[in-house]
Amino acid sequence: MIAVRKPGSTLTAADMLAFYQGKIAKWWMPDDVLFVDELPHGATGKLLKTKLRELYGDHEFRSWRSD
């Protein structure tokens, strides 16, 4: 999961993953959380998924699961 923290937030990846545990199905749980300063948007305000893949496609998310 790629996320942007609100200014002044001290939220951690562990906090986010703990929040989702028990609320969503196990197979929907993110493997990891990567915090970035901003997400790329196009002229219409839509998220540019192609740019995300270009920037973070080779990022190896660590797995927090023990299974």
CSV table of C-alpha atoms in Angstrom, one decimal:
chain,number,residue,atom,x,y,z
A,1,MET,CA,0.0,0.0,0.0
A,2,ILE,CA,1.3,3.5,-0.9
A,3,ALA,CA,0.0,6.2,1.4
A,4,VAL,CA,0.5,9.9,2.2
A,5,ARG,CA,0.7,11.0,5.8
A,6,LYS,CA,-1.2,14.1,7.0
A,7,PRO,CA,1.1,16.9,8.1
A,8,GLY,CA,2.2,16.3,11.7
A,9,SER,CA,1.0,12.7,11.7
A,10,THR,CA,3.1,10.0,13.5
A,11,LEU,CA,1.3,7.1,11.9
A,12,THR,CA,3.4,4.1,11.2
A,13,ALA,CA,3.1,1.1,8.9
A,14,ALA,CA,2.5,-1.1,11.9
A,15,ASP,CA,-0.4,1.2,13.1
A,16,MET,CA,-2.1,1.0,9.7
A,17,LEU,CA,-1.7,-2.8,9.4
A,18,ALA,CA,-3.0,-3.2,13.0
A,19,PHE,CA,-6.0,-1.1,12.1
A,20,TYR,CA,-6.9,-3.3,9.2
A,21,GLN,CA,-6.5,-6.6,11.0
A,22,GLY,CA,-9.8,-8.1,11.7
A,23,LYS,CA,-11.6,-5.5,9.6
A,24,ILE,CA,-10.8,-6.9,6.1
A,25,ALA,CA,-10.2,-10.3,4.7
A,26,LYS,CA,-6.7,-11.7,5.2
A,27,TRP,CA,-6.0,-11.8,1.4
A,28,TRP,CA,-6.8,-8.1,1.2
A,29,MET,CA,-4.3,-7.2,3.9
A,30,PRO,CA,-1.5,-5.1,2.5
A,31,ASP,CA,2.0,-6.7,2.6
A,32,ASP,CA,3.5,-3.4,3.6
A,33,VAL,CA,2.9,0.3,3.8
A,34,LEU,CA,5.1,2.7,1.9
A,35,PHE,CA,4.7,6.4,2.9
A,36,VAL,CA,5.4,9.0,0.3
A,37,ASP,CA,5.2,12.8,0.3
A,38,GLU,CA,2.6,13.0,-2.5
A,39,LEU,CA,0.8,10.9,-5.1
A,40,PRO,CA,1.0,11.7,-8.8
A,41,HIS,CA,-2.2,13.2,-10.2
A,42,GLY,CA,-3.1,14.2,-13.8
A,43,ALA,CA,-4.6,17.5,-15.0
A,44,THR,CA,-8.1,16.2,-14.1
A,45,GLY,CA,-7.1,15.2,-10.6
A,46,LYS,CA,-7.1,11.5,-11.2
A,47,LEU,CA,-4.4,9.3,-9.7
A,48,LEU,CA,-1.8,8.4,-12.3
A,49,LYS,CA,-1.5,4.6,-11.8
A,50,THR,CA,1.0,4.4,-14.6
A,51,LYS,CA,3.3,6.9,-12.9
A,52,LEU,CA,2.9,4.9,-9.6
A,53,ARG,CA,4.0,1.8,-11.4
A,54,GLU,CA,6.9,3.6,-12.9
A,55,LEU,CA,8.1,5.0,-9.6
A,56,TYR,CA,7.4,2.1,-7.3
A,57,GLY,CA,7.0,-0.9,-9.6
A,58,ASP,CA,10.4,-2.4,-8.6
A,59,HIS,CA,9.9,-1.7,-4.9
A,60,GLU,CA,9.9,-4.9,-2.9
A,61,PHE,CA,7.4,-4.8,-0.1
A,62,ARG,CA,8.4,-6.7,3.0
A,63,SER,CA,6.0,-9.2,4.2
A,64,TRP,CA,4.9,-8.9,7.8
A,65,ARG,CA,3.0,-12.1,7.8
A,66,SER,CA,4.3,-15.3,9.3
A,67,ASP,CA,2.4,-17.7,6.9
